JSON list of C-alpha atoms in Angstrom, two decimals:
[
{"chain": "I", "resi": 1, "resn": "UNK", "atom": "CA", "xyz": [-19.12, -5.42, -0.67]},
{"chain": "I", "resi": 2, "resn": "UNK", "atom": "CA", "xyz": [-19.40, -4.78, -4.77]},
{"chain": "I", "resi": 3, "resn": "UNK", "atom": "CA", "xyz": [-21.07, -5.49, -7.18]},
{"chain": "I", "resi": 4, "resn": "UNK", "atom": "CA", "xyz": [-21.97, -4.68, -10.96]},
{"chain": "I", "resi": 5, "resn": "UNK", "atom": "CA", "xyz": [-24.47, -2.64, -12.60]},
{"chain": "I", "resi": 6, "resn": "UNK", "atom": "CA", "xyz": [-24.64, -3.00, -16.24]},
{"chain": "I", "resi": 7, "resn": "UNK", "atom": "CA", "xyz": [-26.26, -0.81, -18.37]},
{"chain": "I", "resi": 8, "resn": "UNK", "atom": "CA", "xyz": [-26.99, -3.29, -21.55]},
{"chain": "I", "resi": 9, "resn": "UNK", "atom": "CA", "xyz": [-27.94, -0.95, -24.10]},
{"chain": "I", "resi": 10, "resn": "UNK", "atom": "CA", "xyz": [-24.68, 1.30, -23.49]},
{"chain": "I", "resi": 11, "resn": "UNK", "atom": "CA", "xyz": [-22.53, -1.76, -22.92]},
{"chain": "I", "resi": 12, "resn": "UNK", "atom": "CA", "xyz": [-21.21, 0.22, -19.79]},
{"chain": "I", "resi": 13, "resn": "UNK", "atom": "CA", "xyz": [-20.35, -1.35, -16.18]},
{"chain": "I", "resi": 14, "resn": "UNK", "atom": "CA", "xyz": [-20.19, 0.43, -13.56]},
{"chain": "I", "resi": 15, "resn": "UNK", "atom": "CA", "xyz": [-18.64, -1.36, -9.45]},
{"chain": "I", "resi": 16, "resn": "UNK", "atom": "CA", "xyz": [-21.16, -0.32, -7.46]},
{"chain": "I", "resi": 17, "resn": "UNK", "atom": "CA", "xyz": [-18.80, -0.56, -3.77]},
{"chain": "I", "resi": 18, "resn": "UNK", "atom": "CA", "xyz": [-21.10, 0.41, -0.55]},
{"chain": "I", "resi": 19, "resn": "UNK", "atom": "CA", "xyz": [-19.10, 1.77, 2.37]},
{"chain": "I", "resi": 20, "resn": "UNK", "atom": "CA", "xyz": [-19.65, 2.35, 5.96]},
{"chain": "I", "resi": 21, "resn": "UNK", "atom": "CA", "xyz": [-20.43, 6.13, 6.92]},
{"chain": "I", "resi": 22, "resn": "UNK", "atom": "CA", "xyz": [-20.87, 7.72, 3.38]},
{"chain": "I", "resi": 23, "resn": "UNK", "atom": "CA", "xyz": [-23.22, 10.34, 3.30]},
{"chain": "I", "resi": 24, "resn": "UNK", "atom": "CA", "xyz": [-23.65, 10.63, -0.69]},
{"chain": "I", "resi": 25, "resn": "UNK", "atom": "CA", "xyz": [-22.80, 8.58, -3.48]},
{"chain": "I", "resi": 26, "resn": "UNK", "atom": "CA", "xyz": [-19.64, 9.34, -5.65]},
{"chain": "I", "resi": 27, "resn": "UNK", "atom": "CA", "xyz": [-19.41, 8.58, -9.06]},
{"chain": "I", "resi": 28, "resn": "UNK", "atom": "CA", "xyz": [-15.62, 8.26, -10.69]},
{"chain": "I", "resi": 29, "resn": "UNK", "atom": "CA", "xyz": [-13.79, 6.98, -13.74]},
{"chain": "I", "resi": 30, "resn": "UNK", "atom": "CA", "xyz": [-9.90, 5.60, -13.79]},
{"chain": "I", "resi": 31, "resn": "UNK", "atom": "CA", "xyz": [-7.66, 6.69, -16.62]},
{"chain": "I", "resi": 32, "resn": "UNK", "atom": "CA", "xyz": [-8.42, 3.07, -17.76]},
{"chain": "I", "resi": 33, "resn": "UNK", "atom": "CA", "xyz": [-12.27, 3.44, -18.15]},
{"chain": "I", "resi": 34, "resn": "UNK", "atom": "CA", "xyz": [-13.05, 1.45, -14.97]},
{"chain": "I", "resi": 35, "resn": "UNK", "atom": "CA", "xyz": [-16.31, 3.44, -13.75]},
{"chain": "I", "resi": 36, "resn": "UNK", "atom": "CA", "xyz": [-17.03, 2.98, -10.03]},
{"chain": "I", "resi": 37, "resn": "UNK", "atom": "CA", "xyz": [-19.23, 4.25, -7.73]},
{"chain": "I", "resi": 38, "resn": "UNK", "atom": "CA", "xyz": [-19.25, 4.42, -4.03]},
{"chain": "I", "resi": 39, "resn": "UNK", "atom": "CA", "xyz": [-22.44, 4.85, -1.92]},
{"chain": "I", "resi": 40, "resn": "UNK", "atom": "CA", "xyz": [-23.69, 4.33, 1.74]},
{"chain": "I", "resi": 41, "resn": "UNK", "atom": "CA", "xyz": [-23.93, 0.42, 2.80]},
{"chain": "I", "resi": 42, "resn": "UNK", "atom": "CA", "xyz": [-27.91, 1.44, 3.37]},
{"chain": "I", "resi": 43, "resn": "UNK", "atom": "CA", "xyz": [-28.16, 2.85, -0.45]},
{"chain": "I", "resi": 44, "resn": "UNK", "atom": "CA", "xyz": [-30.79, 0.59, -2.05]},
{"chain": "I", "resi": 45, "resn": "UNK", "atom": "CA", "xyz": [-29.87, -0.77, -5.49]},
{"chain": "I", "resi": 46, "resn": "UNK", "atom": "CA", "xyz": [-33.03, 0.90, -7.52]},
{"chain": "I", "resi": 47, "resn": "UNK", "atom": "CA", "xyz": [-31.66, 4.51, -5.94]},
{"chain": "I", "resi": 48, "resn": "UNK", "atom": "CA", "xyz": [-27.97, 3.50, -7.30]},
{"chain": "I", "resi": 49, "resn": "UNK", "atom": "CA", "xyz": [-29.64, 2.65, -10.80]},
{"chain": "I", "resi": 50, "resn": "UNK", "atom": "CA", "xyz": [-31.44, 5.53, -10.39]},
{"chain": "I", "resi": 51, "resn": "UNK", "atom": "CA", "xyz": [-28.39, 7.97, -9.83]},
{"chain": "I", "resi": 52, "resn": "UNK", "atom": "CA", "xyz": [-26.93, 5.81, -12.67]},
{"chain": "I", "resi": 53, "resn": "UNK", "atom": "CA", "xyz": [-29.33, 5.96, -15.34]},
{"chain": "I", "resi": 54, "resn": "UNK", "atom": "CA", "xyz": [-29.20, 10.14, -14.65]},
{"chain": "I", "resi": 55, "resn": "UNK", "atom": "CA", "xyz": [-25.24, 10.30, -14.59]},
{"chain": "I", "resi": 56, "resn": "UNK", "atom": "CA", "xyz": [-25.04, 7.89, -18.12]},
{"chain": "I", "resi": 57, "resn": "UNK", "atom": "CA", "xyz": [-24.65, 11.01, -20.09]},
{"chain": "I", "resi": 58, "resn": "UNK", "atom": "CA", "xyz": [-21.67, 11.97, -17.96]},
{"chain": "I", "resi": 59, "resn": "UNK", "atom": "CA", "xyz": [-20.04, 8.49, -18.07]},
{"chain": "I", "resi": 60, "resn": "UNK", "atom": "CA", "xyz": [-20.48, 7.89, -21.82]},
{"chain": "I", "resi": 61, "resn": "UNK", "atom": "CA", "xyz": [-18.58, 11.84, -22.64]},
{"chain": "I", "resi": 62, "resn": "UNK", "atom": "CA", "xyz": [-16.19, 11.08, -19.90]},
{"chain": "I", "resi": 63, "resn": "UNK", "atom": "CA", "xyz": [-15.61, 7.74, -21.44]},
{"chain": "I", "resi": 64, "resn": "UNK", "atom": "CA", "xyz": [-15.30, 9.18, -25.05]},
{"chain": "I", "resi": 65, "resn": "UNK", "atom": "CA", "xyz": [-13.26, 12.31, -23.93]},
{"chain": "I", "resi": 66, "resn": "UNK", "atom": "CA", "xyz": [-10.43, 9.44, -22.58]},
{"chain": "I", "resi": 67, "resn": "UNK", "atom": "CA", "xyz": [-10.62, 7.79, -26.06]},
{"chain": "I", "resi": 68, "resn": "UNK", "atom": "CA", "xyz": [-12.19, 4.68, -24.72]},
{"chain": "I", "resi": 69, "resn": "UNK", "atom": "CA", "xyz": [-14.93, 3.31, -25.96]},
{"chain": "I", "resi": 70, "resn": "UNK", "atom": "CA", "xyz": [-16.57, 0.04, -24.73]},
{"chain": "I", "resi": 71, "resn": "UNK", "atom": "CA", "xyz": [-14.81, -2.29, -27.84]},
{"chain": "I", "resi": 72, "resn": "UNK", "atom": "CA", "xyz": [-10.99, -0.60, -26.56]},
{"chain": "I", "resi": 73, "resn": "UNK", "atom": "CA", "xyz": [-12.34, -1.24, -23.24]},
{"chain": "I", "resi": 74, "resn": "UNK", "atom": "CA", "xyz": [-13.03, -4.73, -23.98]},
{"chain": "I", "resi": 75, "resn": "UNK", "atom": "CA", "xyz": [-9.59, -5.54, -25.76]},
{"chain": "I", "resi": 76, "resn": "UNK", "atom": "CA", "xyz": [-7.63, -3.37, -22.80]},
{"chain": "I", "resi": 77, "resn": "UNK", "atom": "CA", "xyz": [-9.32, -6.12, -20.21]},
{"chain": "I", "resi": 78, "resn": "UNK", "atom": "CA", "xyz": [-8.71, -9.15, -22.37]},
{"chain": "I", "resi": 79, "resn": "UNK", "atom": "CA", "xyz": [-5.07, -7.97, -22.61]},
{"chain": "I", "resi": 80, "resn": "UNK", "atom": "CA", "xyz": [-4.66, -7.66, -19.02]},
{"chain": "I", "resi": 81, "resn": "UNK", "atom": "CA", "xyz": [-5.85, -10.54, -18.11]},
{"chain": "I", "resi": 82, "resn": "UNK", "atom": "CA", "xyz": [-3.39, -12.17, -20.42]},
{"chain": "I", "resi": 83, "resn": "UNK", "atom": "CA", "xyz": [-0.63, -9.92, -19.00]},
{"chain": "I", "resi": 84, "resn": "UNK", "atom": "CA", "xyz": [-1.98, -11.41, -15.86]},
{"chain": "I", "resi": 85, "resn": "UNK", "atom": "CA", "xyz": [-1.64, -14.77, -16.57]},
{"chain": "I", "resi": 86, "resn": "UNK", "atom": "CA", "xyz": [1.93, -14.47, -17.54]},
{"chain": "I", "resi": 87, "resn": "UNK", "atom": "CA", "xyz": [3.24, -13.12, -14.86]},
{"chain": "I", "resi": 88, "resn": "UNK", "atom": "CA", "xyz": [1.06, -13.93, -12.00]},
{"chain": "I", "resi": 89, "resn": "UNK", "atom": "CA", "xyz": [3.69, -16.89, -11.06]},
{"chain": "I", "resi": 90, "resn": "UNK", "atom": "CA", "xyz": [7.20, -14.70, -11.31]},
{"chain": "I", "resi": 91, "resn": "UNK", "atom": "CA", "xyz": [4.97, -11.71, -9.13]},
{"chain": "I", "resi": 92, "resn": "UNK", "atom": "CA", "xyz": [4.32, -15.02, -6.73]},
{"chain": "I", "resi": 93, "resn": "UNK", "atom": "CA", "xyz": [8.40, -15.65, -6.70]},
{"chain": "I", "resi": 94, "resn": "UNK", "atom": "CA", "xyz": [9.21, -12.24, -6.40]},
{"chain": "I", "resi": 95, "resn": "UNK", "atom": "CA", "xyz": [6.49, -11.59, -3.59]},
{"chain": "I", "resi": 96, "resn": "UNK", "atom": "CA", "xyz": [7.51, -15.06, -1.54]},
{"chain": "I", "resi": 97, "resn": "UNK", "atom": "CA", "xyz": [11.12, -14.46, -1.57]},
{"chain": "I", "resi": 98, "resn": "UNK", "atom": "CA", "xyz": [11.33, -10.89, -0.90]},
{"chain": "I", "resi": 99, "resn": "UNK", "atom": "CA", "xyz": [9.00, -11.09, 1.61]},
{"chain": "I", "resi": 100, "resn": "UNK", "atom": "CA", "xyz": [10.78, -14.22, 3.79]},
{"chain": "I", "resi": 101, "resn": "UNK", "atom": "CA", "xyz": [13.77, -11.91, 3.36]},
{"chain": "I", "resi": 102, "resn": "UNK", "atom": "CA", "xyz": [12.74, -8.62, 5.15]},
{"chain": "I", "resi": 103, "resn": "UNK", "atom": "CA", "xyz": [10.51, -10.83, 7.04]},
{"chain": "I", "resi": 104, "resn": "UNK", "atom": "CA", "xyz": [13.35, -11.91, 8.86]},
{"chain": "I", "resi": 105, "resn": "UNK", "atom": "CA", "xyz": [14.28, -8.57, 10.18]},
{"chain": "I", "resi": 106, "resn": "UNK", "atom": "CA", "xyz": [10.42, -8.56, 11.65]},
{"chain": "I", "resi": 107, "resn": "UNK", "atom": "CA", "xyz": [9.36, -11.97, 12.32]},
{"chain": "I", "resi": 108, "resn": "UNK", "atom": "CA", "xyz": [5.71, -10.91, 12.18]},
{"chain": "I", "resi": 109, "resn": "UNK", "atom": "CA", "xyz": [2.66, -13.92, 11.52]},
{"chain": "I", "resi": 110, "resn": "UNK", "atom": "CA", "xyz": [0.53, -14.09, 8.11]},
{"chain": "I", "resi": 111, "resn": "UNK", "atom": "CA", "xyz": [-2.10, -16.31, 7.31]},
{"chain": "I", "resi": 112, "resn": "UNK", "atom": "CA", "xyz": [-2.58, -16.33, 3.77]},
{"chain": "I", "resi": 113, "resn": "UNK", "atom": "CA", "xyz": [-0.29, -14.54, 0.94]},
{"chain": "I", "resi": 114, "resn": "UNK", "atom": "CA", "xyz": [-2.13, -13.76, -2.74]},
{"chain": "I", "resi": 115, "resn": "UNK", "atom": "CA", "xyz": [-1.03, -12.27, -5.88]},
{"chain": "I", "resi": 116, "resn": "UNK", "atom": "CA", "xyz": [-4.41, -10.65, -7.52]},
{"chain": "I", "resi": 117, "resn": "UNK", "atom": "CA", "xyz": [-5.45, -8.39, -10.38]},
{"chain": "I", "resi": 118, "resn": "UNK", "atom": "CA", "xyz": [-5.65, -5.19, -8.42]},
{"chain": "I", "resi": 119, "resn": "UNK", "atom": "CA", "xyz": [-7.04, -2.04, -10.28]},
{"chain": "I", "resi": 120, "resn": "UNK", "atom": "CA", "xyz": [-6.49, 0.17, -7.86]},
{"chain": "I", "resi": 121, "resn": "UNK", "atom": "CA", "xyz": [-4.12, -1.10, -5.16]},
{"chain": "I", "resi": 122, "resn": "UNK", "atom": "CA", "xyz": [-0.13, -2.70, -4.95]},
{"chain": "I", "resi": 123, "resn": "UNK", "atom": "CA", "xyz": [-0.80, -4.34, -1.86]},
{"chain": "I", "resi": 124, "resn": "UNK", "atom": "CA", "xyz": [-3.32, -4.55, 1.13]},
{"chain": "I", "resi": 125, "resn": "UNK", "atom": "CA", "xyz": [-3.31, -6.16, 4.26]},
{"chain": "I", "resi": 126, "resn": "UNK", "atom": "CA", "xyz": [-6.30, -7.55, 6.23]},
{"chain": "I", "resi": 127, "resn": "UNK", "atom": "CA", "xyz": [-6.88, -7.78, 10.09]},
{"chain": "I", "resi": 128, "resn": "UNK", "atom": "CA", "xyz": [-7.03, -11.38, 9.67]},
{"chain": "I", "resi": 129, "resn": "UNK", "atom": "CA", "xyz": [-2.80, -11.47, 8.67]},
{"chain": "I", "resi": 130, "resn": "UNK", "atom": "CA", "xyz": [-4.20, -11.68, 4.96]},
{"chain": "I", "resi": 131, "resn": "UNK", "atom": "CA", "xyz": [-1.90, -10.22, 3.12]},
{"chain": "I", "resi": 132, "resn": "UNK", "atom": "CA", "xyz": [-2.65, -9.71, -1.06]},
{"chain": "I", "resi": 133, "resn": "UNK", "atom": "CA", "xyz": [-0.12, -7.72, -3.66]},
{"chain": "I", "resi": 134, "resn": "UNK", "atom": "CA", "xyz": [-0.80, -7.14, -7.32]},
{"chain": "I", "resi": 135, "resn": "UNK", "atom": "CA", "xyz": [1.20, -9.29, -9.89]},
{"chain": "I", "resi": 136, "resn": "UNK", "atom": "CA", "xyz": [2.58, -5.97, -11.44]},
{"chain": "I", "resi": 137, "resn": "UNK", "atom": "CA", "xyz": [5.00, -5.55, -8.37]},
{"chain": "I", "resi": 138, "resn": "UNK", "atom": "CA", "xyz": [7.07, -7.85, -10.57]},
{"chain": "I", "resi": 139, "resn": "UNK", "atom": "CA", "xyz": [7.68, -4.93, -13.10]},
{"chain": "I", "resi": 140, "resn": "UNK", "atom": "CA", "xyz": [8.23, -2.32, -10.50]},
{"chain": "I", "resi": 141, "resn": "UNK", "atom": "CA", "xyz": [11.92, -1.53, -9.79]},
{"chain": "I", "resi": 142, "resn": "UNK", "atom": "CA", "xyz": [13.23, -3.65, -7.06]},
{"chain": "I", "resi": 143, "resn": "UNK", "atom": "CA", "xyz": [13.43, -0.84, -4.82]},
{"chain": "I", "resi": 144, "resn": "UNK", "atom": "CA", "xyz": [9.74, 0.11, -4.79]},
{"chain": "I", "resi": 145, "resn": "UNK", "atom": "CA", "xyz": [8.43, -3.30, -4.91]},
{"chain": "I", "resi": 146, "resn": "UNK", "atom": "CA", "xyz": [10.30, -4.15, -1.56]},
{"chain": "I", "resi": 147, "resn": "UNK", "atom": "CA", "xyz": [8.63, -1.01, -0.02]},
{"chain": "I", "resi": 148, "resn": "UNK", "atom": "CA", "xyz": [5.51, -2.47, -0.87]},
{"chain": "I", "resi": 149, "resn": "UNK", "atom": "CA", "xyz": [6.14, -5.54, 0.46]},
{"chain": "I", "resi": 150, "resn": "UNK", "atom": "CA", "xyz": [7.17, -4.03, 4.03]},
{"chain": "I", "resi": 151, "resn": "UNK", "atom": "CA", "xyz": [4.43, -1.64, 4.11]},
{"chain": "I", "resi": 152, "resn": "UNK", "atom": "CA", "xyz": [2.64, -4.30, 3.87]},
{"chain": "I", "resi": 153, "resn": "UNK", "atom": "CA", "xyz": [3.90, -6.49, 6.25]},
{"chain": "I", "resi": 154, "resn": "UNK", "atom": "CA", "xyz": [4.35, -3.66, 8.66]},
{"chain": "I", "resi": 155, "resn": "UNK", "atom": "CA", "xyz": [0.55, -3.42, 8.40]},
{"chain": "I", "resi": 156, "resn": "UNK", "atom": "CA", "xyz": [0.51, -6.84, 10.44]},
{"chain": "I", "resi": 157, "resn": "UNK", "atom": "CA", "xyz": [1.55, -5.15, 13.49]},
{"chain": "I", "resi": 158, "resn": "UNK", "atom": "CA", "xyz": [-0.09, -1.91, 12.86]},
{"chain": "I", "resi": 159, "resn": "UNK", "atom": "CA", "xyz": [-3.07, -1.70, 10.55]},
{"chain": "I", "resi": 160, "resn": "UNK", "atom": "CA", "xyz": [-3.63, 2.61, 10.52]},
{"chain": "I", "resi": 161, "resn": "UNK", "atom": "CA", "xyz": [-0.70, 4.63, 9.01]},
{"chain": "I", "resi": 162, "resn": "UNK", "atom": "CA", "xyz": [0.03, 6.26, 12.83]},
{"chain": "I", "resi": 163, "resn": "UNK", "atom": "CA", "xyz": [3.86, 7.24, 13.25]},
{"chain": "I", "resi": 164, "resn": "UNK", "atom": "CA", "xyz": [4.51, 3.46, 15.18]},
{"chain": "I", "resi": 165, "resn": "UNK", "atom": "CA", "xyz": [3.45, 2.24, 11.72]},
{"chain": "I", "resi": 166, "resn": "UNK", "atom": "CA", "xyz": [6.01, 4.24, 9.65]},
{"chain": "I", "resi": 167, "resn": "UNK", "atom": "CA", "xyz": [9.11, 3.73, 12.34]},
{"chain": "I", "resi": 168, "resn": "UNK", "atom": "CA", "xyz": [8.47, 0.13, 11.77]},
{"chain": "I", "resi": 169, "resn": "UNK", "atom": "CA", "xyz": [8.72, 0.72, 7.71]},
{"chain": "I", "resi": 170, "resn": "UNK", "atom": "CA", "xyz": [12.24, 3.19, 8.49]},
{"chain": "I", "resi": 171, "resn": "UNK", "atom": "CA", "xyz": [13.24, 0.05, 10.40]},
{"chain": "I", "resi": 172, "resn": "UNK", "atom": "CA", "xyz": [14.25, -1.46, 6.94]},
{"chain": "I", "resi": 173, "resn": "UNK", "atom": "CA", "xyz": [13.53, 1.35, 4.43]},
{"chain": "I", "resi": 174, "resn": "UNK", "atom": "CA", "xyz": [15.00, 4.48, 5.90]},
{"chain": "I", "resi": 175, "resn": "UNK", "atom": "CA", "xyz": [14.29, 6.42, 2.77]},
{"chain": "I", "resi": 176, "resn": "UNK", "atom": "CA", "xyz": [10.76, 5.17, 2.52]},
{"chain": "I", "resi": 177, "resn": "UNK", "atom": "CA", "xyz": [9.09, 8.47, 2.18]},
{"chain": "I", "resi": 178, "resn": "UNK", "atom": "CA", "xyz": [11.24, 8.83, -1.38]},
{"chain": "I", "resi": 179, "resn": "UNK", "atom": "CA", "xyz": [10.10, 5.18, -2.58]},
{"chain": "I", "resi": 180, "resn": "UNK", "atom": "CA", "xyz": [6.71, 6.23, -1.41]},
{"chain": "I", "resi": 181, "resn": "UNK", "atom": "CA", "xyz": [6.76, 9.13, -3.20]},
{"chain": "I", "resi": 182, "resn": "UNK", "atom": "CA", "xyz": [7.78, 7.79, -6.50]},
{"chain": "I", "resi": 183, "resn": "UNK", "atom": "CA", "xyz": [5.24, 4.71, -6.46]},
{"chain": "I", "resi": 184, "resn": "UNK", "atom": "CA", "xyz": [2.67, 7.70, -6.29]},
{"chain": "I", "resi": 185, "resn": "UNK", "atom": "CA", "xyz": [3.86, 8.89, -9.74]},
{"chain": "I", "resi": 186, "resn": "UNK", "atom": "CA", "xyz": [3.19, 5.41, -11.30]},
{"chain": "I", "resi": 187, "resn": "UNK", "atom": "CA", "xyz": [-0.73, 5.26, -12.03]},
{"chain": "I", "resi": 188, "resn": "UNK", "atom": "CA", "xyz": [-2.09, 1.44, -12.30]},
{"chain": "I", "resi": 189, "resn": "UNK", "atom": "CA", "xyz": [-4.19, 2.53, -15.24]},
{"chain": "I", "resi": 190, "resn": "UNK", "atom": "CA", "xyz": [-0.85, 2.72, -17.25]},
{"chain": "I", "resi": 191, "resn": "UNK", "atom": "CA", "xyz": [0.49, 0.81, -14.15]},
{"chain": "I", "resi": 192, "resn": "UNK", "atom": "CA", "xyz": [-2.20, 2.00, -11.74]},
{"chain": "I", "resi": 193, "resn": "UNK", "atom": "CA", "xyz": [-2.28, 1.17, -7.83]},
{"chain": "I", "resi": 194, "resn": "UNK", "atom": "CA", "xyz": [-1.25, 2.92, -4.59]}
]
């Protein structure tokens, strides 16, 4: 679960996310000025604004020592989510027929395919078969957007990253640990996600 904390008079927002089995809350900004922080699911929100309102300091010459100020912030997310919006439907092409195509050499279930505005990720895939990539795959070279799309679908049999999970990836991408490695050198705050 997240949610947003706004801090009004510094026109900062910070995703609050609350995960299972933390033990202290983390505080982080991307490259792109997205400030998150993670606490325990248990962490009540006036100790998070609490934490917060100490850390602003932090955030604000973090914020100014990446060159981003809330205004560039503001134009970087309007232009995104134009970006977005142009090329949500080719990522949707790309992602539906690449994916019926190694999908063949599988033959695994999904319930539900989406094509999101990821900050952080280039694909997940849920216990439930849900299976979600972000619309910049369609910019990626072909040859690491396909081993996103079979990591992910691999993650329909196996959902951990145990060594069944990566013969079933070397089933199709023998020379996935290269591909892997070179999506890792792509950031999604130029092109962030993982």
């Amino acid at each position: 679960m997240a949610r947003d904390v706004h801090f009004k008079e510094k026109d900062i927002s910070v995703r609050v996310r609350k995960r299972r089995g933390m033990r202290r809350m983390t505080l982080s900004i991307s490259a792109d000025g997205g400030v998150s922080l993670t606490t325990a699911r248990s962490t009540p929100l006036w100790l998070v604004e609490r934490f917060l309102a100490r850390q602003i300091e932090w955030i604000e010459r973090t914020l100014h020592r990446l060159g981003i100020s809330p205004q560039v912030k503001k134009e970087r997310e309007a232009s995104a989510s134009d970006e977005y919006r142009r090329l949500k439907e080719p990522a949707r092409a790309l992602v539906f027929g690449r994916l019926a195509h190694w999908n063949e050499q599988y033959g695994f279930v999904f319930t539900s395919v989406s094509i999101r505005n990821q900050k952080s990720r280039w694909g997940s895939c849920s216990s439930a078969g849900r299976l979600s990539f972000n619309y910049r795959l369609v910019s990626l070279p072909p040859e690491l957007s396909d081993y996103v799309l079979v990591h992910e679908l691999c993650h329909l049999q196996e959902l951990n990253h145990d060594p069944a999970f990566w013969e079933l990836v070397a089933k199709t991408i023998p020379d996935f640990r290269a591909r892997r490695a070179a999506l890792k050198k792509l950031s999604l705050a130029g092109w962030h996600l993982s």
